[in-house]
Short mmCIF file of C-alpha atoms in Angstrom, two decimals:
data_model
loop_
_atom_site.label_atom_id
_atom_site.label_comp_id
_atom_site.label_asym_id
_atom_site.label_seq_id
_atom_site.Cartn_x
_atom_site.Cartn_y
_atom_site.Cartn_z
CA UNK A 1 -26.34 50.04 -64.60
CA UNK A 2 -25.34 46.37 -64.67
CA UNK A 3 -27.87 45.59 -61.97
CA UNK A 4 -30.82 47.00 -63.92
CA UNK A 5 -33.36 44.47 -65.10
CA UNK A 6 -33.47 44.10 -68.88
CA UNK A 7 -36.37 45.83 -70.65
CA UNK A 8 -39.17 43.41 -71.50
CA UNK A 9 -41.48 45.87 -73.25
CA UNK A 10 -40.28 49.25 -74.47
CA UNK A 11 -43.85 50.58 -74.59
CA UNK A 12 -44.29 50.35 -70.83
CA UNK A 13 -40.73 50.06 -69.50
CA UNK A 14 -38.39 51.89 -71.88
CA UNK A 15 -34.81 52.63 -70.98
CA UNK A 16 -32.53 54.52 -73.35
CA UNK A 17 -29.48 52.92 -71.73
CA UNK A 18 -30.74 49.37 -72.33
CA UNK A 19 -28.21 47.47 -74.47
CA UNK A 20 -30.81 46.72 -77.15
CA UNK A 21 -31.72 50.43 -77.49
CA UNK A 22 -28.04 51.43 -77.50
CA UNK A 23 -27.14 48.88 -80.18
CA UNK A 24 -30.05 49.56 -82.57
CA UNK A 25 -32.91 51.78 -81.41
CA UNK A 26 -34.63 52.17 -84.79
CA UNK A 27 -36.75 48.98 -84.80
CA UNK A 28 -37.83 49.78 -81.24
CA UNK A 29 -39.00 53.25 -82.25
CA UNK A 30 -40.78 51.90 -85.30
CA UNK A 31 -42.70 49.45 -83.15
CA UNK A 32 -43.59 52.18 -80.64
CA UNK A 33 -44.89 54.45 -83.40
CA UNK A 34 -47.33 51.73 -84.36
CA UNK A 35 -48.35 50.80 -80.83
CA UNK A 36 -48.45 53.81 -78.46
CA UNK A 37 -47.20 56.21 -79.82
CA UNK A 38 -46.09 57.75 -76.51
CA UNK A 39 -44.25 55.11 -74.47
CA UNK A 40 -44.04 55.13 -70.71
CA UNK A 41 -41.50 53.97 -68.14
CA UNK A 42 -41.41 53.81 -64.36
CA UNK A 43 -37.63 53.93 -64.49
CA UNK A 44 -35.82 57.16 -63.56
CA UNK A 45 -38.81 58.08 -61.42
CA UNK A 46 -41.24 58.03 -64.35
CA UNK A 47 -41.04 59.25 -67.92
CA UNK A 48 -42.56 59.39 -71.40
CA UNK A 49 -41.11 58.90 -74.85
CA UNK A 50 -43.02 60.22 -77.87
CA UNK A 51 -41.93 58.15 -80.88
CA UNK A 52 -43.60 60.18 -83.62
CA UNK A 53 -42.61 63.43 -85.30
CA UNK A 54 -45.94 64.95 -84.27
CA UNK A 55 -45.46 64.06 -80.60
CA UNK A 56 -41.85 65.26 -80.51
CA UNK A 57 -42.75 68.48 -82.31
CA UNK A 58 -45.73 69.26 -80.06
CA UNK A 59 -43.74 68.86 -76.86
CA UNK A 60 -40.58 70.59 -78.16
CA UNK A 61 -42.62 73.70 -78.95
CA UNK A 62 -44.65 73.68 -75.72
CA UNK A 63 -42.78 75.62 -73.05
CA UNK A 64 -45.96 76.19 -71.03
CA UNK A 65 -46.34 72.57 -70.01
CA UNK A 66 -42.74 71.39 -70.12
CA UNK A 67 -39.57 72.84 -68.63
CA UNK A 68 -35.98 72.63 -69.86
CA UNK A 69 -34.70 73.04 -66.30
CA UNK A 70 -32.73 69.93 -66.97
CA UNK A 71 -32.22 68.35 -70.38
CA UNK A 72 -30.24 65.27 -69.45
CA UNK A 73 -32.33 62.45 -68.07
CA UNK A 74 -31.02 60.93 -64.85
CA UNK A 75 -32.06 59.30 -61.63
CA UNK A 76 -32.50 62.50 -59.65
CA UNK A 77 -34.47 65.63 -60.41
CA UNK A 78 -32.80 68.93 -59.65
CA UNK A 79 -35.12 70.92 -57.41
CA UNK A 80 -35.96 74.50 -58.37
CA UNK A 81 -33.89 75.82 -55.47
CA UNK A 82 -30.80 73.85 -56.51
CA UNK A 83 -30.37 76.04 -59.57
CA UNK A 84 -29.44 79.66 -59.99
CA UNK A 85 -32.92 80.71 -61.12
CA UNK A 86 -33.94 81.90 -63.63
CA UNK A 87 -30.82 80.95 -65.49
CA UNK A 88 -30.68 77.17 -65.16
CA UNK A 89 -27.32 75.40 -65.00
CA UNK A 90 -26.36 75.88 -68.64
CA UNK A 91 -28.14 78.87 -70.20
CA UNK A 92 -29.84 79.09 -72.59
CA UNK A 93 -30.42 75.35 -73.10
CA UNK A 94 -31.66 74.90 -69.52
CA UNK A 95 -33.57 78.18 -69.43
CA UNK A 96 -37.29 78.66 -69.90
CA UNK A 97 -39.09 81.75 -71.18
CA UNK A 98 -38.86 84.61 -70.59
CA UNK A 99 -35.19 84.47 -69.48
CA UNK A 100 -34.38 82.03 -72.28
CA UNK A 101 -34.76 84.65 -75.01
CA UNK A 102 -32.34 87.01 -73.28
CA UNK A 103 -29.68 84.36 -72.72
CA UNK A 104 -30.06 83.02 -76.24
CA UNK A 105 -29.99 86.41 -77.90
CA UNK A 106 -26.63 87.23 -76.42
CA UNK A 107 -25.13 83.89 -77.46
CA UNK A 108 -26.49 83.61 -81.01
CA UNK A 109 -24.36 86.30 -82.70
CA UNK A 110 -21.23 84.28 -81.82
CA UNK A 111 -22.71 81.22 -83.57
CA UNK A 112 -24.36 82.93 -86.56
CA UNK A 113 -23.17 81.90 -90.05
CA UNK A 114 -20.92 84.96 -90.45
CA UNK A 115 -18.43 84.28 -87.64
CA UNK A 116 -18.81 80.50 -87.96
CA UNK A 117 -18.11 80.35 -91.71
CA UNK A 118 -14.91 82.28 -91.05
CA UNK A 119 -13.64 79.24 -89.14
CA UNK A 120 -13.65 76.99 -92.20
CA UNK A 121 -9.93 77.30 -93.11
CA UNK A 122 -8.95 76.62 -89.51
CA UNK A 123 -11.22 73.54 -89.29
CA UNK A 124 -9.91 72.26 -92.63
CA UNK A 125 -6.32 72.66 -91.46
CA UNK A 126 -7.15 70.78 -88.26
CA UNK A 127 -8.69 67.87 -90.22
CA UNK A 128 -5.71 67.75 -92.56
CA UNK A 129 -3.30 67.68 -89.60
CA UNK A 130 -5.21 64.77 -88.07
CA UNK A 131 -5.16 62.91 -91.38
CA UNK A 132 -1.43 63.55 -91.72
CA UNK A 133 -0.99 61.90 -88.34
CA UNK A 134 -2.96 58.85 -89.48
CA UNK A 135 -0.48 58.57 -92.33
CA UNK A 136 -0.55 55.45 -94.44
CA UNK A 137 -1.84 53.07 -91.82
CA UNK A 138 -3.99 50.29 -93.23
CA UNK A 139 -6.45 50.52 -90.34
CA UNK A 140 -7.44 53.87 -88.86
CA UNK A 141 -9.92 54.59 -86.10
CA UNK A 142 -12.45 57.03 -87.53
CA UNK A 143 -13.81 57.73 -84.05
CA UNK A 144 -10.95 57.66 -81.60
CA UNK A 145 -8.25 58.94 -83.98
CA UNK A 146 -10.20 61.41 -86.11
CA UNK A 147 -13.80 62.48 -85.34
CA UNK A 148 -13.07 62.68 -81.63
CA UNK A 149 -10.40 65.35 -82.06
CA UNK A 150 -12.24 67.75 -84.34
CA UNK A 151 -14.87 69.43 -82.09
CA UNK A 152 -12.59 69.90 -79.05
CA UNK A 153 -9.92 71.45 -81.27
CA UNK A 154 -12.44 73.97 -82.60
CA UNK A 155 -14.17 74.76 -79.29
CA UNK A 156 -10.92 75.08 -77.37
CA UNK A 157 -9.93 77.77 -79.83
CA UNK A 158 -13.34 79.51 -79.65
CA UNK A 159 -13.26 79.67 -75.85
CA UNK A 160 -9.59 80.64 -75.81
CA UNK A 161 -8.47 77.75 -73.61
CA UNK A 162 -4.94 76.34 -73.39
CA UNK A 163 -3.76 74.35 -76.39
CA UNK A 164 -2.86 71.27 -74.40
CA UNK A 165 -6.18 70.74 -72.64
CA UNK A 166 -8.06 68.81 -75.32
CA UNK A 167 -7.94 65.48 -73.50
CA UNK A 168 -9.29 67.18 -70.42
CA UNK A 169 -12.21 68.60 -72.45
CA UNK A 170 -13.19 65.22 -73.78
CA UNK A 171 -13.04 63.76 -70.30
CA UNK A 172 -15.36 66.51 -69.02
CA UNK A 173 -17.80 65.94 -71.86
CA UNK A 174 -17.91 62.22 -71.11
CA UNK A 175 -18.46 62.80 -67.43
CA UNK A 176 -21.45 65.00 -68.11
CA UNK A 177 -23.06 63.13 -70.97
CA UNK A 178 -22.31 59.49 -70.35
CA UNK A 179 -22.58 59.34 -66.58
CA UNK A 180 -26.36 59.68 -66.48
CA UNK A 181 -26.74 56.50 -64.47
CA UNK A 182 -24.49 57.52 -61.61
CA UNK A 183 -26.00 58.34 -58.23
CA UNK A 184 -26.57 62.02 -57.47
CA UNK A 185 -23.70 62.32 -54.94
CA UNK A 186 -21.28 60.78 -57.40
CA UNK A 187 -22.47 63.22 -60.09
CA UNK A 188 -21.77 66.19 -57.82
CA UNK A 189 -18.33 64.82 -57.07
CA UNK A 190 -17.63 64.25 -60.78
CA UNK A 191 -18.60 67.83 -61.62
CA UNK A 192 -16.21 69.43 -59.12
CA UNK A 193 -13.03 69.38 -61.27
CA UNK A 194 -15.00 70.74 -64.24
CA UNK A 195 -16.22 73.70 -62.26
CA UNK A 196 -12.76 74.30 -60.83
CA UNK A 197 -11.16 74.29 -64.29
CA UNK A 198 -13.71 76.65 -65.82
CA UNK A 199 -13.56 79.11 -62.93
CA UNK A 200 -9.78 79.22 -63.41
CA UNK A 201 -10.26 80.00 -67.10
CA UNK A 202 -12.80 82.73 -66.35
CA UNK A 203 -10.38 84.33 -63.89
CA UNK A 204 -7.54 84.15 -66.38
CA UNK A 205 -9.67 85.82 -69.07
CA UNK A 206 -10.80 88.50 -66.65
CA UNK A 207 -7.14 89.35 -66.01
CA UNK A 208 -6.04 88.88 -69.63
CA UNK A 209 -8.94 89.69 -71.97
CA UNK A 210 -8.55 88.44 -75.55
CA UNK A 211 -10.59 87.98 -78.69
CA UNK A 212 -12.59 84.84 -77.86
CA UNK A 213 -15.95 83.60 -76.63
CA UNK A 214 -14.94 83.64 -72.96
CA UNK A 215 -13.96 87.31 -73.13
CA UNK A 216 -17.16 88.03 -75.07
CA UNK A 217 -19.23 86.45 -72.29
CA UNK A 218 -17.34 88.46 -69.69
CA UNK A 219 -18.05 91.69 -71.57
CA UNK A 220 -21.70 91.34 -72.63
CA UNK A 221 -24.39 92.64 -70.35
CA UNK A 222 -28.09 92.18 -69.81
CA UNK A 223 -29.72 95.57 -69.27
CA UNK A 224 -26.45 97.06 -68.01
CA UNK A 225 -25.63 94.12 -65.72
CA UNK A 226 -22.64 91.91 -66.45
CA UNK A 227 -23.40 88.20 -66.51
CA UNK A 228 -23.18 86.31 -63.23
CA UNK A 229 -20.22 83.93 -63.06
CA UNK A 230 -22.69 81.01 -62.86
CA UNK A 231 -24.18 82.15 -66.15
CA UNK A 232 -20.78 82.35 -67.83
CA UNK A 233 -19.74 79.00 -66.37
CA UNK A 234 -23.04 77.43 -67.43
CA UNK A 235 -22.73 78.68 -71.00
CA UNK A 236 -19.14 77.41 -71.19
CA UNK A 237 -20.28 74.01 -69.97
CA UNK A 238 -22.96 74.13 -72.62
CA UNK A 239 -20.55 74.85 -75.47
CA UNK A 240 -18.27 72.09 -74.25
CA UNK A 241 -20.87 69.42 -73.70
CA UNK A 242 -23.25 70.33 -76.46
CA UNK A 243 -20.46 70.84 -78.95
CA UNK A 244 -18.16 67.89 -78.47
CA UNK A 245 -19.86 64.49 -78.20
CA UNK A 246 -22.67 65.60 -80.48
CA UNK A 247 -20.59 66.66 -83.48
CA UNK A 248 -18.07 63.90 -82.95
CA UNK A 249 -21.01 61.46 -83.07
CA UNK A 250 -22.37 62.98 -86.27
CA UNK A 251 -18.96 62.80 -87.98
CA UNK A 252 -18.40 59.24 -86.77
CA UNK A 253 -21.85 58.03 -87.81
CA UNK A 254 -21.39 59.55 -91.28
CA UNK A 255 -18.01 57.83 -91.67
CA UNK A 256 -19.59 54.59 -90.43
CA UNK A 257 -22.26 54.91 -93.10
CA UNK A 258 -19.77 55.58 -95.89
CA UNK A 259 -17.55 52.71 -94.70
CA UNK A 260 -20.48 50.31 -94.89
CA UNK A 261 -22.16 51.67 -98.06
CA UNK A 262 -19.56 51.74 -100.85
CA UNK A 263 -22.11 52.95 -103.43
CA UNK A 264 -22.76 56.12 -101.39
CA UNK A 265 -19.05 56.66 -100.80
CA UNK A 266 -18.35 56.37 -104.50
CA UNK A 267 -21.11 58.84 -105.38
CA UNK A 268 -19.92 61.37 -102.86
CA UNK A 269 -16.32 61.11 -104.09
CA UNK A 270 -17.41 61.48 -107.72
CA UNK A 271 -20.10 64.11 -107.18
CA UNK A 272 -18.79 66.63 -104.62
CA UNK A 273 -21.76 68.91 -105.37
CA UNK A 274 -23.92 66.37 -103.55
CA UNK A 275 -22.23 67.20 -100.27
CA UNK A 276 -24.77 69.73 -98.90
CA UNK A 277 -27.79 67.42 -99.39
CA UNK A 278 -25.79 64.39 -98.25
CA UNK A 279 -24.88 66.21 -95.02
CA UNK A 280 -28.57 66.84 -94.31
CA UNK A 281 -29.37 63.18 -94.92
CA UNK A 282 -26.55 62.13 -92.58
CA UNK A 283 -28.08 64.46 -90.00
CA UNK A 284 -31.57 63.06 -90.54
CA UNK A 285 -30.67 59.41 -90.60
CA UNK A 286 -28.06 59.44 -87.85
CA UNK A 287 -29.26 62.40 -85.75
CA UNK A 288 -27.16 61.94 -82.62
CA UNK A 289 -29.01 64.05 -80.09
CA UNK A 290 -31.99 63.26 -77.87
CA UNK A 291 -33.04 65.91 -75.35
CA UNK A 292 -35.05 65.72 -72.15
CA UNK A 293 -37.74 67.89 -70.57
CA UNK A 294 -39.63 67.74 -67.30
CA UNK A 295 -43.42 67.85 -67.05
CA UNK A 296 -44.38 71.08 -65.26
CA UNK A 297 -47.66 69.94 -63.69
CA UNK A 298 -50.07 67.00 -63.59
CA UNK A 299 -52.06 66.86 -66.80
CA UNK A 300 -53.58 64.69 -69.48
CA UNK A 301 -51.37 65.26 -72.54
CA UNK A 302 -51.34 63.44 -75.88
CA UNK A 303 -53.68 60.99 -74.19
CA UNK A 304 -51.23 60.27 -71.37
CA UNK A 305 -51.68 60.88 -67.64
CA UNK A 306 -48.51 62.92 -67.09
CA UNK A 307 -47.39 63.81 -63.57
CA UNK A 308 -45.36 66.80 -62.47
CA UNK A 309 -41.62 66.06 -62.78
CA UNK A 310 -42.11 63.10 -65.08
CA UNK A 311 -39.34 62.99 -67.67
CA UNK A 312 -39.93 63.51 -71.36
CA UNK A 313 -37.32 62.01 -73.63
CA UNK A 314 -37.52 64.06 -76.83
CA UNK A 315 -36.39 61.67 -79.52
CA UNK A 316 -35.45 63.91 -82.43
CA UNK A 317 -33.74 60.90 -84.06
CA UNK A 318 -37.02 58.97 -83.81
CA UNK A 319 -38.97 61.89 -85.31
CA UNK A 320 -36.53 61.81 -88.24
CA UNK A 321 -37.58 58.24 -89.05
CA UNK A 322 -41.33 58.87 -88.97
CA UNK A 323 -42.89 57.71 -92.26
CA UNK A 324 -45.73 60.21 -91.76
CA UNK A 325 -43.23 62.99 -92.50
CA UNK A 326 -40.48 61.35 -94.57
CA UNK A 327 -40.94 59.26 -97.66
CA UNK A 328 -38.98 56.01 -97.33
CA UNK A 329 -38.09 57.17 -93.86
CA UNK A 330 -35.99 54.09 -93.14
CA UNK A 331 -33.95 54.44 -96.31
CA UNK A 332 -30.79 56.53 -96.47
CA UNK A 333 -31.13 58.52 -99.69
CA UNK A 334 -27.95 60.45 -100.29
CA UNK A 335 -29.59 62.95 -102.67
CA UNK A 336 -32.86 63.37 -100.74
CA UNK A 337 -34.03 66.78 -101.92
CA UNK A 338 -36.84 67.43 -99.44
CA UNK A 339 -35.61 66.89 -95.94
CA UNK A 340 -37.27 68.70 -93.05
CA UNK A 341 -35.23 66.78 -90.49
CA UNK A 342 -35.16 67.89 -86.88
CA UNK A 343 -31.64 66.80 -85.91
CA UNK A 344 -31.06 70.19 -84.30
CA UNK A 345 -34.37 70.23 -82.48
CA UNK A 346 -37.43 72.38 -83.02
CA UNK A 347 -38.71 75.60 -81.55
CA UNK A 348 -36.93 78.04 -79.27
CA UNK A 349 -34.23 75.57 -78.21
CA UNK A 350 -32.97 74.88 -81.74
CA UNK A 351 -29.32 73.93 -81.33
CA UNK A 352 -27.44 77.23 -81.07
CA UNK A 353 -24.34 75.59 -82.53
CA UNK A 354 -26.00 74.09 -85.60
CA UNK A 355 -24.06 76.26 -88.06
CA UNK A 356 -20.78 75.19 -86.47
CA UNK A 357 -21.81 71.53 -86.28
CA UNK A 358 -22.75 71.48 -89.98
CA UNK A 359 -19.49 73.13 -90.96
CA UNK A 360 -17.40 70.71 -88.91
CA UNK A 361 -19.32 67.73 -90.27
CA UNK A 362 -18.99 68.84 -93.88
CA UNK A 363 -15.30 69.70 -93.71
CA UNK A 364 -14.47 66.54 -91.73
CA UNK A 365 -16.14 64.32 -94.34
CA UNK A 366 -14.77 66.28 -97.31
CA UNK A 367 -11.21 66.00 -96.06
CA UNK A 368 -11.51 62.35 -95.06
CA UNK A 369 -12.83 61.18 -98.44
CA UNK A 370 -10.37 63.37 -100.29
CA UNK A 371 -7.54 61.64 -98.44
CA UNK A 372 -9.13 58.17 -98.47
CA UNK A 373 -11.53 57.81 -101.41
CA UNK A 374 -12.06 54.12 -100.68
CA UNK A 375 -12.48 52.53 -97.28
CA UNK A 376 -14.57 49.97 -95.44
CA UNK A 377 -15.34 48.83 -91.91
CA UNK A 378 -12.34 46.80 -90.74
CA UNK A 379 -14.39 44.86 -88.22
CA UNK A 380 -18.12 45.65 -88.12
CA UNK A 381 -18.56 43.71 -84.89
CA UNK A 382 -15.95 45.84 -83.12
CA UNK A 383 -17.87 49.08 -83.63
CA UNK A 384 -19.34 50.35 -80.36
CA UNK A 385 -22.05 53.01 -80.02
CA UNK A 386 -22.24 55.47 -77.15
CA UNK A 387 -25.09 55.07 -74.71
CA UNK A 388 -27.20 57.85 -73.31
CA UNK A 389 -28.68 60.80 -75.15
CA UNK A 390 -25.87 61.23 -77.67
CA UNK A 391 -25.63 58.41 -80.17
CA UNK A 392 -22.55 57.82 -82.29
CA UNK A 393 -19.79 55.28 -82.88
CA UNK A 394 -16.91 55.49 -80.45
CA UNK A 395 -14.67 52.68 -81.65
CA UNK A 396 -14.71 52.79 -85.45
CA UNK A 397 -11.92 50.75 -87.06
CA UNK A 398 -11.77 51.55 -90.77
CA UNK A 399 -9.68 49.74 -93.38
CA UNK A 400 -8.21 52.06 -95.99
CA UNK A 401 -8.39 50.54 -99.48
CA UNK A 402 -6.17 51.41 -102.41
CA UNK B 1 -45.50 85.61 -106.56
CA UNK B 2 -43.81 86.45 -103.28
CA UNK B 3 -41.95 84.58 -100.61
CA UNK B 4 -41.80 85.59 -96.96
CA UNK B 5 -40.50 84.25 -93.65
CA UNK B 6 -42.63 84.40 -90.53
CA UNK B 7 -40.11 85.75 -88.03
CA UNK B 8 -42.22 84.51 -85.11
CA UNK B 9 -41.84 80.94 -86.36
CA UNK B 10 -38.27 81.05 -87.76
CA UNK B 11 -35.72 79.66 -85.30
CA UNK B 12 -32.61 80.02 -87.43
CA UNK B 13 -32.42 76.41 -88.61
CA UNK B 14 -30.41 77.81 -91.52
CA UNK B 15 -31.81 75.68 -94.32
CA UNK B 16 -33.29 78.41 -96.52
CA UNK B 17 -30.19 80.53 -97.02
CA UNK B 18 -28.07 77.43 -97.62
CA UNK B 19 -30.39 76.04 -100.28
CA UNK B 20 -31.36 79.33 -101.94
CA UNK B 21 -28.76 82.01 -101.18
CA UNK B 22 -30.09 84.12 -104.03
CA UNK B 23 -33.47 84.42 -102.27
CA UNK B 24 -32.61 84.25 -98.55
CA UNK B 25 -29.93 85.69 -96.31
CA UNK B 26 -29.39 85.61 -92.54
CA UNK B 27 -29.41 88.30 -89.87
CA UNK B 28 -26.91 88.81 -87.02
CA UNK B 29 -28.64 86.11 -84.94
CA UNK B 30 -28.57 83.63 -87.81
CA UNK B 31 -32.29 83.81 -88.51
CA UNK B 32 -33.45 83.67 -92.11
CA UNK B 33 -34.43 86.85 -93.95
CA UNK B 34 -35.79 87.35 -97.44
CA UNK B 35 -33.57 89.39 -99.79
CA UNK B 36 -35.41 92.42 -101.16
CA UNK B 37 -39.21 92.27 -101.30
CA UNK B 38 -39.33 88.54 -101.98
CA UNK B 39 -40.78 88.76 -105.47
CA UNK B 40 -40.29 85.47 -107.29
CA UNK B 41 -39.91 84.81 -110.98
CA UNK B 42 -40.92 81.58 -112.69
CA UNK B 43 -37.26 80.58 -112.42
CA UNK B 44 -36.83 81.30 -108.72
CA UNK B 45 -40.21 79.89 -107.64
CA UNK B 46 -39.06 76.27 -107.68
CA UNK B 47 -35.96 77.15 -105.66
CA UNK B 48 -38.10 78.98 -103.10
CA UNK B 49 -40.40 75.95 -102.93
CA UNK B 50 -37.42 73.68 -102.34
CA UNK B 51 -36.29 75.87 -99.44
CA UNK B 52 -39.85 75.88 -98.11
CA UNK B 53 -40.03 72.11 -98.20
CA UNK B 54 -36.81 71.87 -96.19
CA UNK B 55 -37.73 74.26 -93.40
CA UNK B 56 -38.23 72.17 -90.24
CA UNK B 57 -40.21 74.98 -88.60
CA UNK B 58 -42.58 75.59 -91.54
CA UNK B 59 -41.70 79.28 -91.39
CA UNK B 60 -41.59 80.01 -95.15
CA UNK B 61 -44.70 81.17 -96.99
CA UNK B 62 -45.22 81.60 -100.73
CA UNK B 63 -48.06 83.68 -102.17
CA UNK B 64 -48.79 82.65 -105.72
#
């Protein structure tokens, strides 16, 4: 990554790992919306970035011309024969129709509001435990000491994995999400321990079934057939990767906002009924997740000469800042009543874990501001944001005020 | 006045039943469903409109 030339023009040479994009992508996207609005790059073997809500929405809903075979943009392109077709590596996120609907249908009941809402007391207790550990320190790290621990704690429990493996989970998530720049052989090597760990867990659950998501996946069937181990493994990887860095980023970004906007913090503390609309505005303004697609065949699309296997970087966070769709799109309005944000994507690949993510985000913020009603950034310059397709603060030193 | 959800368009974004739980519920997959026959009163119309204006998929329809 260090050897890459810096981006001179994001309209013709974009790179989502460029330091300028990582530090503050919003002005870049605003400029692209006015100029392109679909930007191109020759990097990563060729790709396109629609910067408008309309462009993002059109492509997200078009499964005829774009495939989800891989959703994380990298240097290589997995060939069709490298994947257990028609499943894709992490069903249903990497599946296309018609298999997608089958894989999604069997996963959705586990993430529907009923079973997810039942987790609230457990998530609240987890947040309170983490806050107890922070104690009365003057400076706490909202990312590394708080937000980071919430999603793995919840998902570990859902999958029925050993209590002590949280650090391992986070490491796996980082390997998958933040190593997009690594060469293909290194990626394969990095994935080996993840696969080994998950296969061990699957075997353990097969021998000792219990009431959790892993056992559920072992028991469900598609037309009388049990799921292939690759399918189960892929879905586990999905819950781990899609559930950890993403939600952690959303929690961290929301804390970052409150730490740097005392007027919003004060309103939220004084008007707890605002929480549901505030959560949606956090999700709009700081949407952490950008997804990728591959172009299925050569075509002229949205005025662009797209080639088969070109990347599409689907910037849901950019769509959320499009002034064509949102009034005062670049303003954070904590009581924004109308908010059709697309933080969880659009169309058939809408984030399957959105109900869980919202619940974790709400409870994490509620508990944090209940414990610490006044806080600020301890050192704004020290805050670092993750690169890649998941955006959120990693190092987030917060000073607790009396 | 009646509200309905186009089940072909709905993707279970979950906004309607959070904003207007008296009008919308969810099914076992988490997709939105209208409670009863969707008849709206003058009082519930504005709530239904608010849910409509928050649906990212544009799946909610109101007949006035």
